[in-house]
Short mmCIF file of C-alpha atoms (C1' of nucleotides) in Angstrom, two decimals:
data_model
loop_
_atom_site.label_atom_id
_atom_site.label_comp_id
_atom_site.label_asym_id
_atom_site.label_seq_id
_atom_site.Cartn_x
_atom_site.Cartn_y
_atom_site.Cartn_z
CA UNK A 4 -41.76 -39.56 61.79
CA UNK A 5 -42.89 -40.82 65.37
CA UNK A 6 -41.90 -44.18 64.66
CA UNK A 7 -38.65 -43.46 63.63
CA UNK A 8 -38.69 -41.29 66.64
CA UNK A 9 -39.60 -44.67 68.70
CA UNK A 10 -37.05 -46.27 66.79
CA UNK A 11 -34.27 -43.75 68.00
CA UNK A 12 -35.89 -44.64 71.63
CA UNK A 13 -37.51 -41.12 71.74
CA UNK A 14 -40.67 -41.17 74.27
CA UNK A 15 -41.66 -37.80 74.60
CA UNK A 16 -41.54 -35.31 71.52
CA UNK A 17 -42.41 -31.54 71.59
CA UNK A 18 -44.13 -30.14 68.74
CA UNK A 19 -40.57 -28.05 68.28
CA UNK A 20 -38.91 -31.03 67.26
CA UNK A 21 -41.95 -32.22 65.44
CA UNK A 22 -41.66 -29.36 63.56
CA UNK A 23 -38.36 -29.14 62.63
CA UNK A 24 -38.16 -32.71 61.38
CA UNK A 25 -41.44 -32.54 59.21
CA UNK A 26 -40.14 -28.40 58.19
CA UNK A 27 -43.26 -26.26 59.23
CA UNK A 28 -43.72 -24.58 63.14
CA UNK A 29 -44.39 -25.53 66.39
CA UNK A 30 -47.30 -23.41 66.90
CA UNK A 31 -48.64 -25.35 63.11
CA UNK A 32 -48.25 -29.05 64.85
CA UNK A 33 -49.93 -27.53 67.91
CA UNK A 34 -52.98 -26.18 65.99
CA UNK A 35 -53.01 -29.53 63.77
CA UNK A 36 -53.00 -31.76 66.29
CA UNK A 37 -55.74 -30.09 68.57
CA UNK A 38 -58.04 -30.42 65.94
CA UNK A 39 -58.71 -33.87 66.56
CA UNK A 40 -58.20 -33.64 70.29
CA UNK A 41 -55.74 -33.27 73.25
CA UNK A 42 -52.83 -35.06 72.82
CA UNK A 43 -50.02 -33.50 74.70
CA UNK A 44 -49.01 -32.83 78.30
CA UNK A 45 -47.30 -29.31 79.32
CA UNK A 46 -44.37 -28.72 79.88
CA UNK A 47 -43.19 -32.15 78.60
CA UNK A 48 -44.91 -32.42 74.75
CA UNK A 49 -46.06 -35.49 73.62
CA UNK A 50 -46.22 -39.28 74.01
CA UNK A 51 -44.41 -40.94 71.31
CA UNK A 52 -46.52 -43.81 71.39
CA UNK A 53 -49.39 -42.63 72.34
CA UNK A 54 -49.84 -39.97 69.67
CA UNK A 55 -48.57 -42.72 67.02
CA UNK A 56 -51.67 -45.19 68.02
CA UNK A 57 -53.76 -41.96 68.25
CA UNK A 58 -53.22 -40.74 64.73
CA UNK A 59 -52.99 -44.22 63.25
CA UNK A 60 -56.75 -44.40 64.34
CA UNK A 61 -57.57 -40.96 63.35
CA UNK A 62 -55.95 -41.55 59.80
CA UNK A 63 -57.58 -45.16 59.57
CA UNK A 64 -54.62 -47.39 59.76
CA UNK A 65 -56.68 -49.54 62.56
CA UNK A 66 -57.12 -52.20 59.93
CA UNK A 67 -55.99 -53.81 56.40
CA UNK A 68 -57.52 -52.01 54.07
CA UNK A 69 -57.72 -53.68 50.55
CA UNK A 70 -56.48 -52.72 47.33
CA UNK A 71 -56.47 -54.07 43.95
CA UNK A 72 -54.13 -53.00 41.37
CA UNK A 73 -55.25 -51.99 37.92
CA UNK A 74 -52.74 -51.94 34.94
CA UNK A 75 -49.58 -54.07 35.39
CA UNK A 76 -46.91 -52.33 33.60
CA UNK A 77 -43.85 -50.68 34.90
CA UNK A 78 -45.60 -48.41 37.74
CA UNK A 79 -47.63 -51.33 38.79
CA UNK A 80 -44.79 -53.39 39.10
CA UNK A 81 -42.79 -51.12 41.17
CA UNK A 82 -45.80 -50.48 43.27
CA UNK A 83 -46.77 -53.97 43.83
CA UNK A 84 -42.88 -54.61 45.10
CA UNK A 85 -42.85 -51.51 47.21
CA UNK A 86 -41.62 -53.74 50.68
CA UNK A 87 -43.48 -50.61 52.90
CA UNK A 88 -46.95 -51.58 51.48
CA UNK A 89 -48.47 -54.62 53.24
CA UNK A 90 -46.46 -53.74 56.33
CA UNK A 91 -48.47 -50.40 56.53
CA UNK A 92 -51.63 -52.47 56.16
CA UNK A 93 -52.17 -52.10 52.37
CA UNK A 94 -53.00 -56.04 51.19
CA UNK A 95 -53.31 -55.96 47.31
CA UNK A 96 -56.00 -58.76 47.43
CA UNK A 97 -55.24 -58.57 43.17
CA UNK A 98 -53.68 -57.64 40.09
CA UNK A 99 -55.74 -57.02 36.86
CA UNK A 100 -54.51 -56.23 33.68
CA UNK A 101 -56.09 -55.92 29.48
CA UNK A 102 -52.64 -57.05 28.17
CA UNK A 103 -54.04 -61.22 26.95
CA UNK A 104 -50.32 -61.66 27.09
CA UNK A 105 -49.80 -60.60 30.86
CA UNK A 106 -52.92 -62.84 31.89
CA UNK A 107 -52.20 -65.47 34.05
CA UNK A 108 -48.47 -64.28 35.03
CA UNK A 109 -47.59 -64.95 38.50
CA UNK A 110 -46.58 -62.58 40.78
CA UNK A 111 -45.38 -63.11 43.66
CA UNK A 112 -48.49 -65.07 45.07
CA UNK A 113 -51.18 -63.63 42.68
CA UNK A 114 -52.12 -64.42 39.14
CA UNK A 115 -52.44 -61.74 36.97
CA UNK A 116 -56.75 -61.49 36.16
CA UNK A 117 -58.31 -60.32 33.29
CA UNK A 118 -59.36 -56.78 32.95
CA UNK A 119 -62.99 -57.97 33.00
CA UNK A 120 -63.11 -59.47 36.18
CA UNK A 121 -62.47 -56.23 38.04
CA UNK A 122 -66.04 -55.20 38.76
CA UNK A 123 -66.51 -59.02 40.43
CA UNK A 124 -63.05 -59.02 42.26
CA UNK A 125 -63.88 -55.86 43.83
CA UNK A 126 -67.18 -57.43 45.21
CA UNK A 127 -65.73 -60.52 46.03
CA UNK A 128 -62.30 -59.50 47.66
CA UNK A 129 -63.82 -56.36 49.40
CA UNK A 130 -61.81 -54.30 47.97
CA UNK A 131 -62.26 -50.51 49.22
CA UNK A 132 -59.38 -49.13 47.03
CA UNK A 133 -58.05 -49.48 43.59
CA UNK A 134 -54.74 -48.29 42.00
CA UNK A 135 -55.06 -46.80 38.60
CA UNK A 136 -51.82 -47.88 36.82
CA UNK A 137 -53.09 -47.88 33.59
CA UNK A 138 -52.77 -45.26 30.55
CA UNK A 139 -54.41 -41.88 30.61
CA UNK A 140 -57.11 -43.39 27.82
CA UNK A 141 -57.99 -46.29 29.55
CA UNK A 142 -58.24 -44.14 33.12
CA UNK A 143 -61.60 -42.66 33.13
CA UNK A 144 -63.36 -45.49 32.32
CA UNK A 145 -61.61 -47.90 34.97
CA UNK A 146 -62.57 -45.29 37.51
CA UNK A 147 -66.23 -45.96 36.84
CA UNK A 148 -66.52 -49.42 36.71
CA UNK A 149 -64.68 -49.47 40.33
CA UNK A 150 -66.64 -46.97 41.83
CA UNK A 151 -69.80 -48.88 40.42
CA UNK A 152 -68.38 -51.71 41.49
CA UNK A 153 -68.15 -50.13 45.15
CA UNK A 154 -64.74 -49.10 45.66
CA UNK A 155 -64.55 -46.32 48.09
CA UNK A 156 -60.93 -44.38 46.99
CA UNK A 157 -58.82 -44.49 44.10
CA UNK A 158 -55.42 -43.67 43.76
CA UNK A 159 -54.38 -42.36 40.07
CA UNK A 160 -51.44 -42.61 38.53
CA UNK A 161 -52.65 -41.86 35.39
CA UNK A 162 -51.82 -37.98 33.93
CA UNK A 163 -55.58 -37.59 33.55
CA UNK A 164 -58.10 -35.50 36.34
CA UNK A 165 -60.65 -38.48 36.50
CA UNK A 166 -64.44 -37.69 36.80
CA UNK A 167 -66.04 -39.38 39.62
CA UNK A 168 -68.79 -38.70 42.38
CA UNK A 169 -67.65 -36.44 44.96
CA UNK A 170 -67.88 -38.38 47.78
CA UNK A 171 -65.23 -40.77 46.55
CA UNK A 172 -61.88 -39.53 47.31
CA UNK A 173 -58.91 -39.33 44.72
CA UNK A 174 -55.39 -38.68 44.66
CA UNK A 175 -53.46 -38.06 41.89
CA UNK A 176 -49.73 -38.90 41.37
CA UNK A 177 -48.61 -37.10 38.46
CA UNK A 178 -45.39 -37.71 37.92
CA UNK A 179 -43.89 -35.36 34.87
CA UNK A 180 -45.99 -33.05 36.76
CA UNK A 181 -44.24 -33.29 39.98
CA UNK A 182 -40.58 -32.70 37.69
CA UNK A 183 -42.64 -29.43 36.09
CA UNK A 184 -42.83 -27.79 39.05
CA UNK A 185 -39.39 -27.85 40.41
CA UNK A 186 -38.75 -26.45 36.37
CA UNK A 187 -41.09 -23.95 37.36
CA UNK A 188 -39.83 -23.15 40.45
CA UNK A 189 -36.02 -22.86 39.32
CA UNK A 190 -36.83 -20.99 36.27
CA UNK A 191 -38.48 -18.59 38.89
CA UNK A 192 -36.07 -17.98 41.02
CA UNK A 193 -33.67 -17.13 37.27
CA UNK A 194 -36.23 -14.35 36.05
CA UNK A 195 -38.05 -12.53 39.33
CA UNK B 25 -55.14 -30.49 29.44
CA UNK B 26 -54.36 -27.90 27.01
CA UNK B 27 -52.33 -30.18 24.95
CA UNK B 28 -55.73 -32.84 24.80
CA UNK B 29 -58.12 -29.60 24.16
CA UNK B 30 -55.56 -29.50 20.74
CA UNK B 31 -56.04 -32.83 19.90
CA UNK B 32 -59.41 -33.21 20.23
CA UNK B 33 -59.33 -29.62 17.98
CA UNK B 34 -60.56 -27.23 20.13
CA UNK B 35 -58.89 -23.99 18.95
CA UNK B 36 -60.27 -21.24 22.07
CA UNK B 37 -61.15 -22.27 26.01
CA UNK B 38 -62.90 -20.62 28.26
CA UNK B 39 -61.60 -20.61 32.42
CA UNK B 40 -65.57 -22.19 32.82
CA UNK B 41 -64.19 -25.01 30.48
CA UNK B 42 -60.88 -25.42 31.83
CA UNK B 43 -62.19 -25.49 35.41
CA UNK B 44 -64.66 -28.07 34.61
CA UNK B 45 -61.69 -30.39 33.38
CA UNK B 46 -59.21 -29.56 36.66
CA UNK B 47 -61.70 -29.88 38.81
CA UNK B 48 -61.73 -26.16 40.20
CA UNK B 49 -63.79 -22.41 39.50
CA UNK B 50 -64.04 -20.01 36.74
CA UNK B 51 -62.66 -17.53 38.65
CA UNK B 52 -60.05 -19.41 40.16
CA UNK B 53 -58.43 -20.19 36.88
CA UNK B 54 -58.44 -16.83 35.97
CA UNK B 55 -57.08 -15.26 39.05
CA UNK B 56 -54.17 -17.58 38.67
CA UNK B 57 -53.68 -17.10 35.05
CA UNK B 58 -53.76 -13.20 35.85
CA UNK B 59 -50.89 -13.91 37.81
CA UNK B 60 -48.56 -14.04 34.94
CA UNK B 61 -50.20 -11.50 32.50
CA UNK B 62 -53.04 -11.06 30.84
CA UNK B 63 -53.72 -14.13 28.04
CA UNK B 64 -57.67 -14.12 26.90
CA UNK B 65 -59.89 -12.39 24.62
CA UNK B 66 -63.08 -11.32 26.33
CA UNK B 67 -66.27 -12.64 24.80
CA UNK B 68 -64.06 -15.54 23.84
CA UNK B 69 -61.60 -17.22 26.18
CA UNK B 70 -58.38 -18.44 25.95
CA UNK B 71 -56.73 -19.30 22.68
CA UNK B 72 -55.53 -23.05 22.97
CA UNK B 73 -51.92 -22.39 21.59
CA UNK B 74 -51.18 -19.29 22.66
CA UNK B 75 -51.71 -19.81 26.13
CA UNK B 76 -50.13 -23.39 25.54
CA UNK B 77 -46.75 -21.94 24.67
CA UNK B 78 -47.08 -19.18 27.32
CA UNK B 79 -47.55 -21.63 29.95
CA UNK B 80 -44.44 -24.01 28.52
CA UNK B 81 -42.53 -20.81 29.19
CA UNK B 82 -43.55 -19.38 32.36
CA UNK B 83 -43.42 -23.56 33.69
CA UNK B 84 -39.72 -23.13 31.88
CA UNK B 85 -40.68 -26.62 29.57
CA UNK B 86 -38.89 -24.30 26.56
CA UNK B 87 -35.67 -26.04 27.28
CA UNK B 88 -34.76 -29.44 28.19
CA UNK B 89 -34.02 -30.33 31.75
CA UNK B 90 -30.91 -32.49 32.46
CA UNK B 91 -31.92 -35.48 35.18
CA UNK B 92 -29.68 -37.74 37.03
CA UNK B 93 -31.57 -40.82 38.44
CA UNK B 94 -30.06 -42.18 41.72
CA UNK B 95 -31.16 -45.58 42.05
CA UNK B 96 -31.81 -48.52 39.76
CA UNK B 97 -34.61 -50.37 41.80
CA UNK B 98 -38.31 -50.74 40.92
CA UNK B 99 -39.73 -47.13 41.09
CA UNK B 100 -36.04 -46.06 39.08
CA UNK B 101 -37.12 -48.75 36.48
CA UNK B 102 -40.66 -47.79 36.39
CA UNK B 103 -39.33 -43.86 36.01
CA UNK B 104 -37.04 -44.70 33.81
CA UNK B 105 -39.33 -46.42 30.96
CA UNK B 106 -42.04 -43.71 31.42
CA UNK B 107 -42.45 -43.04 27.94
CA UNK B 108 -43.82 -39.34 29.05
CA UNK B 109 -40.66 -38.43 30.46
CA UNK B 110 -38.57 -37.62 27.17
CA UNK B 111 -41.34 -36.67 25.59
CA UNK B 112 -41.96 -33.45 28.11
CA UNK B 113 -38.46 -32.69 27.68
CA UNK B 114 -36.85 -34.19 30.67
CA UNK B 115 -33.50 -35.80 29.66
CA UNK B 116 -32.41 -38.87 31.93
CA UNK B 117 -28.45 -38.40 31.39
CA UNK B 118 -27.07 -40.75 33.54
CA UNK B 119 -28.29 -44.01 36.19
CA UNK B 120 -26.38 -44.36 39.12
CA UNK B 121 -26.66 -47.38 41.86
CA UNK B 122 -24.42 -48.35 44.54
CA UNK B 123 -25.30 -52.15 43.74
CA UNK B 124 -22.24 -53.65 42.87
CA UNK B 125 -24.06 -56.21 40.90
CA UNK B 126 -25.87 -53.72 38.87
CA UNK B 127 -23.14 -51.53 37.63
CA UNK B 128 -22.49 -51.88 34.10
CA UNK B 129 -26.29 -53.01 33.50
CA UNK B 130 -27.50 -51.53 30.43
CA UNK B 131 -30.60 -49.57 30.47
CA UNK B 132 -31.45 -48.85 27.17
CA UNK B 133 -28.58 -46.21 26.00
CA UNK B 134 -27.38 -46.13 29.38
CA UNK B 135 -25.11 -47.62 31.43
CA UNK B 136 -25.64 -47.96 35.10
CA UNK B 137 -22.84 -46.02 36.81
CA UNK B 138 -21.69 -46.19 40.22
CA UNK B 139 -22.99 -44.41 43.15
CA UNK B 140 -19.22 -42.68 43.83
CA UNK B 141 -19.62 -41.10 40.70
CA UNK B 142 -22.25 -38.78 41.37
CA UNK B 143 -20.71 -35.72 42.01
CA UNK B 144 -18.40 -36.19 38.67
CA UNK B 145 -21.75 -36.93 36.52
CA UNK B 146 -23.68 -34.10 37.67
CA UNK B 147 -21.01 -31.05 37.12
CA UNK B 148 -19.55 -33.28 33.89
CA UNK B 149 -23.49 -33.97 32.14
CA UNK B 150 -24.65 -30.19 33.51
CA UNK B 151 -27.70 -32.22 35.40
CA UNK B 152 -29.75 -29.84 36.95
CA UNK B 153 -32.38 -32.32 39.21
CA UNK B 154 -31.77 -35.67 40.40
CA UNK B 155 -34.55 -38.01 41.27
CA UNK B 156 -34.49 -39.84 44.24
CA UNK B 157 -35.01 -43.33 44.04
CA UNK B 158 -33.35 -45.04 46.92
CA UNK B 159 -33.78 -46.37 50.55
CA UNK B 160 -34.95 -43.75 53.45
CA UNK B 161 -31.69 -44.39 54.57
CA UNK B 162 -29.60 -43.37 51.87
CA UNK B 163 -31.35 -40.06 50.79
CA UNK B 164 -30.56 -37.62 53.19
CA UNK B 165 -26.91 -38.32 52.47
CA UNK B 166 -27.34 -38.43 48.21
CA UNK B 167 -29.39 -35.31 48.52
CA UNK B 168 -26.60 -33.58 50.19
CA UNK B 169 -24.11 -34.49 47.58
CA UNK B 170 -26.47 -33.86 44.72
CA UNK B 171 -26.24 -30.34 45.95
CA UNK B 172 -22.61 -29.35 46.55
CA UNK B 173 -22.35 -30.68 42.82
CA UNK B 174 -24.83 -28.16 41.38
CA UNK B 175 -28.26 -29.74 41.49
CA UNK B 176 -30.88 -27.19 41.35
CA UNK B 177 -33.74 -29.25 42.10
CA UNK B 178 -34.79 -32.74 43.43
CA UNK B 179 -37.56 -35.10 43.30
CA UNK B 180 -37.41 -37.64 46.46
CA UNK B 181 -39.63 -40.90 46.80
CA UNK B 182 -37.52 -42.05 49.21
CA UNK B 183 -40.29 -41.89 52.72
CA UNK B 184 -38.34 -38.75 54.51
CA UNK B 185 -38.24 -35.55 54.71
CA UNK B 186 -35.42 -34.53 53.20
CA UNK B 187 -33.00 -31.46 54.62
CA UNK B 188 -31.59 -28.98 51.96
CA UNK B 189 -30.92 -25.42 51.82
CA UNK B 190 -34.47 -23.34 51.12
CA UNK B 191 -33.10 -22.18 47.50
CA UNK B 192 -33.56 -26.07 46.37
CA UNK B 193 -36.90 -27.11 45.66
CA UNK B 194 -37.59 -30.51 46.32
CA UNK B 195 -40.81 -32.08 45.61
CA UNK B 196 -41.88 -35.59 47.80
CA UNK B 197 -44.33 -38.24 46.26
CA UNK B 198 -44.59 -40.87 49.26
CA UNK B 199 -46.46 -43.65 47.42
CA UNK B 200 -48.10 -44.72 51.50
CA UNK B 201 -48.64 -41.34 52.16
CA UNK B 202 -50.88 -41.28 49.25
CA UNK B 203 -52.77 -44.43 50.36
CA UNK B 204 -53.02 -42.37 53.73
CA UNK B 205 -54.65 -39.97 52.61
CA UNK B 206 -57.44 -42.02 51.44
CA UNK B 207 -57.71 -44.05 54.30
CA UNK B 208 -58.24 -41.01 56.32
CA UNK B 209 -60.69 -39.73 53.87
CA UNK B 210 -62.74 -42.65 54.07
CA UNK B 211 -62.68 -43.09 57.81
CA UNK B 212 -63.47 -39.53 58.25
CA UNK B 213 -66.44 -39.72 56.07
CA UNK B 214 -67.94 -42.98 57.84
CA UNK B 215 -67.04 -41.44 61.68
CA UNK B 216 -68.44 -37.57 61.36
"C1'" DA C 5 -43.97 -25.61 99.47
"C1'" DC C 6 -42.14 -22.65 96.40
"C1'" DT C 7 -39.66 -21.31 92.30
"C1'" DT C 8 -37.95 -22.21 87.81
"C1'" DT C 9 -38.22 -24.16 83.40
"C1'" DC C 10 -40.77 -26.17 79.77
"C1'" DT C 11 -44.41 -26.82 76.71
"C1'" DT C 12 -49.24 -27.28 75.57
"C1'" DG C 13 -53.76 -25.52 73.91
"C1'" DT C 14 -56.05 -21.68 72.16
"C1'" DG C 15 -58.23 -17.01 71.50
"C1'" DA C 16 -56.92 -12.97 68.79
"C1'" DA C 17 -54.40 -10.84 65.12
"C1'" DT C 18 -52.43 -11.27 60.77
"C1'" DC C 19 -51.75 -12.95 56.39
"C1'" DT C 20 -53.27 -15.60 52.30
"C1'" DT C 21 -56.50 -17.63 49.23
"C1'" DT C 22 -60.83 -18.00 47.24
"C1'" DT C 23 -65.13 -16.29 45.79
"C1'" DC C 24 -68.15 -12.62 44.27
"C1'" DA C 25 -69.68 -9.44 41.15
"C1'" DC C 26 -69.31 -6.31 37.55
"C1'" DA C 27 -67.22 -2.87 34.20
"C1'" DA C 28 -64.95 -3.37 29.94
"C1'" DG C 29 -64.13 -5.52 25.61
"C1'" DC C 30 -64.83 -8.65 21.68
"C1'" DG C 31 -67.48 -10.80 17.80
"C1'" DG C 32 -71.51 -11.73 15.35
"C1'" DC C 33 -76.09 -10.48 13.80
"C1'" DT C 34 -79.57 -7.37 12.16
"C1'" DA D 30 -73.92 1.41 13.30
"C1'" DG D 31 -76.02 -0.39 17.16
"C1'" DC D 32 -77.39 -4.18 20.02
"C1'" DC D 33 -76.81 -8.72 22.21
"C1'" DG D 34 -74.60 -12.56 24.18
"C1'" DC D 35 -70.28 -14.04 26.11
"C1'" DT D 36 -66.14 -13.94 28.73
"C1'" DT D 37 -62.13 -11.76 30.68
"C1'" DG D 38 -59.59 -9.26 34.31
"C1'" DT D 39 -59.87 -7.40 38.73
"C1'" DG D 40 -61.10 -4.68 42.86
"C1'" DA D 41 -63.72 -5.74 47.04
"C1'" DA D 42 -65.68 -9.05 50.27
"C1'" DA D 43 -65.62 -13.40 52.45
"C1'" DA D 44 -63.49 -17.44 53.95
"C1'" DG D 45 -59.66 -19.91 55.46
"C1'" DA D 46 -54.95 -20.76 57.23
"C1'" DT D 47 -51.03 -19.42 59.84
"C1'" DT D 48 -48.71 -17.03 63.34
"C1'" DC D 49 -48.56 -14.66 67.72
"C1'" DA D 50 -48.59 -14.58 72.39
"C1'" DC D 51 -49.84 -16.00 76.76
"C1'" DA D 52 -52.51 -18.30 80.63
"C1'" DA D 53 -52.39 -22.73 82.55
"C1'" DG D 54 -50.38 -26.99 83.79
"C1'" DA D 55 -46.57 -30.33 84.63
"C1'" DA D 56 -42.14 -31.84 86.33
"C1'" DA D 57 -37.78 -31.15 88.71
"C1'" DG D 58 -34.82 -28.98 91.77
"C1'" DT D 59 -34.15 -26.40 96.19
#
DNA sequence: ACTTTCTTGTGAATCTTTTCACAAGCGGCT
DNA sequence: AGCCGCTTGTGAAAAGATTCACAAGAAAGT
């Protein structure tokens, strides 16, 4: 939101506007925001740019953070085209796959690797995150050879609620899920 | 998760069980569950089907949901193939682009229609959600349309917070936001 | 310098969610 | 029939999140 703010050629923001673009309150941004410091001035609101460079360091966006892509089906092909990824400093270092038949595809610049290499290619490349494209079976056990491997995050696409130490952070995209609960929320609204 | 507990044969569940699996508390799963009525036998749990079927109809999954897809890119692709999707009863009636080079692409059954037909498919096919798959730029304005046609619902993965009136649920998945969250996860751990 | 107009940051009040803890109920075993 | 081991459903308590409401500070105009 601030940088399309910046983008308009907004400089200052209050946490009104803030709110009504992102649909919760003001006095919600205020009490947000203030929890990682003091951001604003009063009477005027809020530095576009500087609360953009403040956040992107609270939320980690200070660096390229690497990712390797597990499972390179339909998802994993849509993901690894998404145009927003590497420029929000997401670099997806590789692409690993089971399929022998998908094995040594190019894409893009990378070569699709073997589904046993993924333990070394996360030591090698660095990688702190993987992407769990791969079917629900196949999930829980790809989750702990990364994290063994050292990955520190996963992000799982798979309709499965993996099992991993707590420490290492997960988040699910589910996506029949996400069309159940608009169902739910319309067949609601029908019977009260 | 009820629907593996069947397959692996598991006829009754207890909340302990089922909170193990989601990742939650005993009591948590039945406060919610209490929400909605009353569906266990004490000293036993939860039979597996019955409280199957009651959750298909309180999520309204007893009928099958009518979806428009608005935009034949990657992520529309990827959606489109996920073999889950008919399965749970969603129904993708109709594609729609505004790619003049990919109208009249087949999709399977389908046909790739254009984006000017929109309004005609939804009230002509009865769709009741659309899912967003297009630019930032574009969604704002397709979610608007969706909804003088009749859509009750809409999933967006276009990067924006979309404006509708507050009887349409609309759920977001923002594929970066996800990575985000991570990011800030990990950061946050390492800087206490 | 003073007044007006904004808007932040934040305690206090309110509302919501989660957890606790236990009576009540079910099935199996003796 | 009576007892024992489980597990639900649910008030009450605790924890957490959101909203209220206002003092304090910043700019701009007079």
């Amino acid at each position: 939101m601030l940088e399309l703010i910046q983008d308009d050629g907004g400089v200052t923001v209050s946490s009104e506007q803030l709110a009504r673009r992102g649909h919760t309150t003001a006095a919600q941004v205020r009490k947000d925001l203030s929890h990682f410091g003091s951001f604003g001035k009063r009477g005027l609101g809020y530095s576009v740019d500087e609360l953009r460079d403040r956040l992107r360091i609270i939320l980690g966006l200070d660096r390229v953070w690497r990712v390797i892509l597990v499972g390179a089906g339909r998802i994993g092909s849509a993901l690894f085209e998404y145009p927003d990824f590497k420029k929000r400093g997401y670099d997806c270092v590789a692409v690993v796959d089971s399929d022998p038949a998908k094995i040594g595809e190019k894409w893009g610049e990378r070569v699709i690797r073997p589904a046993e290499e993924l333990e070394s290619l996360i030591k090698e490349l660095h990688a702190a995150l993987v992407i769990l494209a791969v079917p629900a079976s196949a999930a829980q056990l790809v989750a702990e050879r990364s994290v063994n491997a050292g990955v520190r995050g996963i992000l799982n696409f798979a309709p499965v609620q993996i099992q991993v130490p707590e420490d290492i952070p997960v988040e699910n995209v589910n996506l029949v899920m996400e069309l159940e609960a608009l169902s739910f929320q319309i067949t609601r609204a029908l019977t009260p």
